[in-house]
Amino acid sequence: MHTQIDHLVIVAKSLEQGVQWCEDTLGITPGPGGEHTLYGTHNRLFKVASPSNPMAYVEIIAIDPKAVRPKRACPTRWYDMDDPALQKAVAKEPRLVHFVVNTPDIRAARMAVRMQGIDRGPAISASRRTNRGTLNWQISVRADGQRLFDGCMPTLIQWGKPEATDPLKLHPRNTLTRSGVTLQSLEVIHPSAAKLQAAYDAIELNRVTVTEGPANLKATLQTPKGVVVLESLGL
């Protein structure tokens, strides 16, 4: 059941805005990403892995204005990206809004969270092409697109197809170059800290500090510009 931080989610109004923000704030240019046809989004990525968070990377994601979503698409996008309040906030500046944790068994992890009274949503199969082949994964996405607990209840992801012998072969950790940025810590502050801690314990998520207080998600990064703290500020 062991889970660990997979990636941080930063939503931008556009990828161009996201790249400029990354260069100005962190002192690096993010690497390539891809398109998500089902949700009409696209992204840029950069590695932030460290000894304590060996899988970690950052996803800068935005709505793709050129995307044509299929009829089978969910009515709302993931990560609350259709929410008016979120759209208004990121129109001013990209914002850390969420994080994703990886698990070797998404079915068991979803059930463990459900036993805590939290519906993380069904596991959706997704994929995107890379220059090394097709990257496949299963990810928990609610039909309403909600992140839950102001973004502090992580989305679950299982990489690779269920039958894959090496599911992490194409994980971004293995395809992204070192960025010069590393994740030092991730802290969750929330009025429902006890409930979140119980959910984290149920999926064996460690290395995330949980305290009670006004909703906030804080990621401390070591960057070429020194230590930078990104915050969700209750969004």
CSV table of C-alpha atoms in Angstrom, one decimal:
chain,number,residue,atom,x,y,z
A,1,MET,CA,0.0,0.0,0.0
A,2,HIS,CA,3.0,2.3,0.5
A,3,THR,CA,2.5,5.6,-1.4
A,4,GLN,CA,4.8,8.5,-1.9
A,5,ILE,CA,4.8,12.0,-3.4
A,6,ASP,CA,4.6,11.7,-7.2
A,7,HIS,CA,4.2,15.3,-8.4
A,8,LEU,CA,3.0,18.8,-7.4
A,9,VAL,CA,0.3,20.4,-9.6
A,10,ILE,CA,0.6,24.1,-10.5
A,11,VAL,CA,-2.2,25.5,-12.6
A,12,ALA,CA,-1.6,28.3,-15.0
A,13,LYS,CA,-3.9,30.3,-17.2
A,14,SER,CA,-1.7,29.3,-20.2
A,15,LEU,CA,1.4,27.3,-20.6
A,16,GLU,CA,3.2,30.4,-21.8
A,17,GLN,CA,2.3,32.1,-18.6
A,18,GLY,CA,3.4,29.1,-16.6
A,19,VAL,CA,6.8,28.9,-18.3
A,20,GLN,CA,7.4,32.6,-17.7
A,21,TRP,CA,6.4,32.3,-14.1
A,22,CYS,CA,8.7,29.3,-13.6
A,23,GLU,CA,11.7,31.1,-15.1
A,24,ASP,CA,11.0,34.2,-13.0
A,25,THR,CA,10.3,32.5,-9.7
A,26,LEU,CA,12.5,29.4,-9.8
A,27,GLY,CA,15.2,30.3,-12.2
A,28,ILE,CA,14.7,27.4,-14.6
A,29,THR,CA,12.8,26.6,-17.8
A,30,PRO,CA,10.5,23.6,-17.4
A,31,GLY,CA,11.0,20.6,-19.6
A,32,PRO,CA,8.5,19.2,-22.2
A,33,GLY,CA,5.2,17.6,-21.3
A,34,GLY,CA,2.3,16.5,-23.4
A,35,GLU,CA,-1.5,16.8,-24.1
A,36,HIS,CA,-4.4,15.2,-22.2
A,37,THR,CA,-7.1,14.7,-24.8
A,38,LEU,CA,-9.8,13.6,-22.4
A,39,TYR,CA,-9.5,16.7,-20.3
A,40,GLY,CA,-8.4,19.3,-22.9
A,41,THR,CA,-5.3,20.2,-21.0
A,42,HIS,CA,-1.5,20.2,-21.6
A,43,ASN,CA,1.5,20.5,-19.4
A,44,ARG,CA,5.2,21.2,-18.9
A,45,LEU,CA,7.3,19.2,-16.4
A,46,PHE,CA,10.5,19.4,-14.4
A,47,LYS,CA,12.1,17.1,-11.9
A,48,VAL,CA,12.4,18.0,-8.2
A,49,ALA,CA,13.5,14.6,-6.9
A,50,SER,CA,15.5,14.4,-3.7
A,51,PRO,CA,16.7,11.6,-1.5
A,52,SER,CA,13.6,11.9,0.7
A,53,ASN,CA,11.2,12.3,-2.3
A,54,PRO,CA,12.9,10.2,-5.0
A,55,MET,CA,10.0,10.2,-7.5
A,56,ALA,CA,9.0,13.9,-7.3
A,57,TYR,CA,8.4,16.3,-10.2
A,58,VAL,CA,6.3,19.3,-10.9
A,59,GLU,CA,3.6,19.6,-13.4
A,60,ILE,CA,2.6,23.0,-14.7
A,61,ILE,CA,-0.8,22.5,-16.3
A,62,ALA,CA,-3.2,24.7,-18.3
A,63,ILE,CA,-6.3,24.4,-20.4
A,64,ASP,CA,-5.3,23.8,-24.0
A,65,PRO,CA,-7.2,26.3,-26.2
A,66,LYS,CA,-6.7,24.2,-29.3
A,67,ALA,CA,-7.9,20.9,-27.7
A,68,VAL,CA,-11.1,19.2,-29.0
A,69,ARG,CA,-12.4,17.0,-26.3
A,70,PRO,CA,-14.1,13.7,-27.3
A,71,LYS,CA,-17.8,13.1,-26.6
A,72,ARG,CA,-16.9,10.6,-23.9
A,73,ALA,CA,-15.0,13.2,-22.0
A,74,CYS,CA,-15.9,14.0,-18.4
A,75,PRO,CA,-18.2,17.0,-18.0
A,76,THR,CA,-15.6,18.8,-15.9
A,77,ARG,CA,-11.8,18.9,-16.0
A,78,TRP,CA,-9.6,17.4,-13.3
A,79,TYR,CA,-8.0,19.5,-10.5
A,80,ASP,CA,-11.0,21.9,-10.3
A,81,MET,CA,-9.7,23.6,-13.4
A,82,ASP,CA,-13.2,24.6,-14.5
A,83,ASP,CA,-13.9,26.3,-11.1
A,84,PRO,CA,-14.4,30.1,-11.6
A,85,ALA,CA,-12.5,30.9,-8.4
A,86,LEU,CA,-9.5,28.9,-9.4
A,87,GLN,CA,-9.5,30.4,-12.9
A,88,LYS,CA,-9.7,33.9,-11.5
A,89,ALA,CA,-6.8,33.3,-9.2
A,90,VAL,CA,-4.5,31.7,-11.8
A,91,ALA,CA,-5.3,34.5,-14.3
A,92,LYS,CA,-3.1,36.7,-12.1
A,93,GLU,CA,-0.4,34.2,-11.4
A,94,PRO,CA,0.1,30.4,-11.5
A,95,ARG,CA,-0.6,28.7,-8.2
A,96,LEU,CA,0.3,25.4,-6.5
A,97,VAL,CA,-3.2,23.8,-6.0
A,98,HIS,CA,-2.7,20.1,-5.5
A,99,PHE,CA,-0.4,17.1,-5.3
A,100,VAL,CA,-0.5,13.5,-6.6
A,101,VAL,CA,0.8,10.4,-4.9
A,102,ASN,CA,1.8,7.2,-6.6
A,103,THR,CA,0.8,3.7,-5.4
A,104,PRO,CA,1.5,0.2,-6.7
A,105,ASP,CA,-2.2,-0.7,-6.1
A,106,ILE,CA,-4.7,2.1,-6.9
A,107,ARG,CA,-7.7,-0.2,-6.2
A,108,ALA,CA,-6.5,-0.9,-2.7
A,109,ALA,CA,-5.6,2.7,-2.1
A,110,ARG,CA,-9.0,4.0,-3.3
A,111,MET,CA,-10.7,1.5,-1.0
A,112,ALA,CA,-8.5,2.5,2.0
A,113,VAL,CA,-9.5,6.1,1.5
A,114,ARG,CA,-13.1,5.2,1.1
A,115,MET,CA,-13.0,3.4,4.4
A,116,GLN,CA,-12.1,6.8,5.9
A,117,GLY,CA,-15.3,8.3,4.4
A,118,ILE,CA,-13.6,10.0,1.4
A,119,ASP,CA,-14.6,9.3,-2.2
A,120,ARG,CA,-11.4,9.9,-4.2
A,121,GLY,CA,-13.3,8.9,-7.4
A,122,PRO,CA,-12.8,6.1,-9.9
A,123,ALA,CA,-9.5,5.1,-11.5
A,124,ILE,CA,-9.4,6.5,-15.0
A,125,SER,CA,-7.0,5.0,-17.6
A,126,ALA,CA,-5.0,7.6,-19.4
A,127,SER,CA,-1.9,7.8,-21.6
A,128,ARG,CA,0.2,10.2,-23.6
A,129,ARG,CA,2.9,9.7,-26.2
A,130,THR,CA,6.6,10.3,-25.4
A,131,ASN,CA,9.7,10.0,-27.4
A,132,ARG,CA,10.4,6.8,-25.6
A,133,GLY,CA,7.0,5.2,-26.2
A,134,THR,CA,3.5,5.5,-24.8
A,135,LEU,CA,3.2,6.4,-21.1
A,136,ASN,CA,0.2,4.8,-19.4
A,137,TRP,CA,-1.3,5.3,-16.0
A,138,GLN,CA,-4.4,5.0,-13.9
A,139,ILE,CA,-5.5,8.1,-11.9
A,140,SER,CA,-8.3,8.8,-9.5
A,141,VAL,CA,-10.5,11.5,-10.9
A,142,ARG,CA,-14.0,12.4,-9.7
A,143,ALA,CA,-16.7,13.1,-12.2
A,144,ASP,CA,-17.1,16.6,-10.7
A,145,GLY,CA,-13.3,17.2,-11.0
A,146,GLN,CA,-13.0,18.2,-7.3
A,147,ARG,CA,-9.6,18.0,-5.6
A,148,LEU,CA,-11.2,17.7,-2.2
A,149,PHE,CA,-10.1,19.4,1.1
A,150,ASP,CA,-8.9,22.5,-0.7
A,151,GLY,CA,-6.5,20.4,-2.7
A,152,CYS,CA,-5.0,18.8,0.4
A,153,MET,CA,-6.4,15.3,-0.3
A,154,PRO,CA,-4.0,13.9,-2.9
A,155,THR,CA,-5.0,12.3,-6.2
A,156,LEU,CA,-3.9,8.7,-6.5
A,157,ILE,CA,-1.9,7.5,-9.5
A,158,GLN,CA,-0.6,4.1,-10.5
A,159,TRP,CA,1.9,4.1,-13.4
A,160,GLY,CA,1.9,1.6,-16.2
A,161,LYS,CA,-0.7,-0.8,-17.4
A,162,PRO,CA,-1.9,-3.3,-14.7
A,163,GLU,CA,0.0,-6.1,-16.4
A,164,ALA,CA,3.2,-4.2,-16.9
A,165,THR,CA,6.4,-5.9,-15.6
A,166,ASP,CA,8.2,-2.5,-15.3
A,167,PRO,CA,5.4,0.0,-14.7
A,168,LEU,CA,7.8,2.9,-13.8
A,169,LYS,CA,10.0,2.5,-16.9
A,170,LEU,CA,8.6,5.7,-18.5
A,171,HIS,CA,7.9,7.6,-15.3
A,172,PRO,CA,8.9,11.3,-15.7
A,173,ARG,CA,11.5,10.8,-13.0
A,174,ASN,CA,13.4,8.6,-15.6
A,175,THR,CA,12.9,10.8,-18.6
A,176,LEU,CA,13.4,14.3,-17.2
A,177,THR,CA,16.8,15.8,-16.7
A,178,ARG,CA,18.0,17.3,-13.5
A,179,SER,CA,16.4,20.8,-13.2
A,180,GLY,CA,18.5,22.3,-10.4
A,181,VAL,CA,15.3,22.3,-8.2
A,182,THR,CA,14.7,19.9,-5.4
A,183,LEU,CA,11.6,19.4,-3.1
A,184,GLN,CA,12.7,19.9,0.5
A,185,SER,CA,9.3,19.4,2.1
A,186,LEU,CA,5.6,19.4,1.6
A,187,GLU,CA,3.3,20.7,4.4
A,188,VAL,CA,-0.5,20.5,4.6
A,189,ILE,CA,-2.4,22.9,6.9
A,190,HIS,CA,-6.2,22.4,7.1
A,191,PRO,CA,-9.1,22.7,9.5
A,192,SER,CA,-9.7,18.9,9.0
A,193,ALA,CA,-6.1,17.9,9.7
A,194,ALA,CA,-7.1,14.9,11.8
A,195,LYS,CA,-9.3,13.5,9.0
A,196,LEU,CA,-6.5,14.1,6.4
A,197,GLN,CA,-3.9,12.5,8.6
A,198,ALA,CA,-6.1,9.4,9.0
A,199,ALA,CA,-6.5,9.2,5.3
A,200,TYR,CA,-2.7,9.6,4.8
A,201,ASP,CA,-2.0,6.8,7.4
A,202,ALA,CA,-4.5,4.5,5.6
A,203,ILE,CA,-2.5,4.7,2.4
A,204,GLU,CA,0.9,4.8,4.2
A,205,LEU,CA,1.8,8.2,3.0
A,206,ASN,CA,4.7,9.6,4.9
A,207,ARG,CA,6.9,12.7,4.6
A,208,VAL,CA,4.0,15.0,4.4
A,209,THR,CA,3.5,17.2,7.5
A,210,VAL,CA,-0.1,17.8,8.6
A,211,THR,CA,-1.1,20.5,11.0
A,212,GLU,CA,-4.5,22.2,11.9
A,213,GLY,CA,-5.2,25.7,10.7
A,214,PRO,CA,-6.5,27.7,7.7
A,215,ALA,CA,-6.3,25.6,4.5
A,216,ASN,CA,-2.9,25.8,2.8
A,217,LEU,CA,-0.5,23.6,0.9
A,218,LYS,CA,3.2,24.6,1.2
A,219,ALA,CA,6.0,23.2,-0.9
A,220,THR,CA,9.5,24.2,0.0
A,221,LEU,CA,11.9,24.0,-2.9
A,222,GLN,CA,15.7,24.5,-3.2
A,223,THR,CA,16.2,26.4,-6.5
A,224,PRO,CA,18.9,28.3,-8.4
A,225,LYS,CA,17.3,31.4,-6.8
A,226,GLY,CA,17.6,30.0,-3.3
A,227,VAL,CA,14.8,28.6,-1.1
A,228,VAL,CA,11.3,29.2,-2.6
A,229,VAL,CA,8.1,28.4,-0.8
A,230,LEU,CA,5.0,27.8,-3.0
A,231,GLU,CA,1.6,28.0,-1.3
A,232,SER,CA,-2.0,27.3,-2.3
A,233,LEU,CA,-3.3,29.9,0.2
A,234,GLY,CA,-6.6,28.0,0.5
A,235,LEU,CA,-7.5,28.0,-3.2
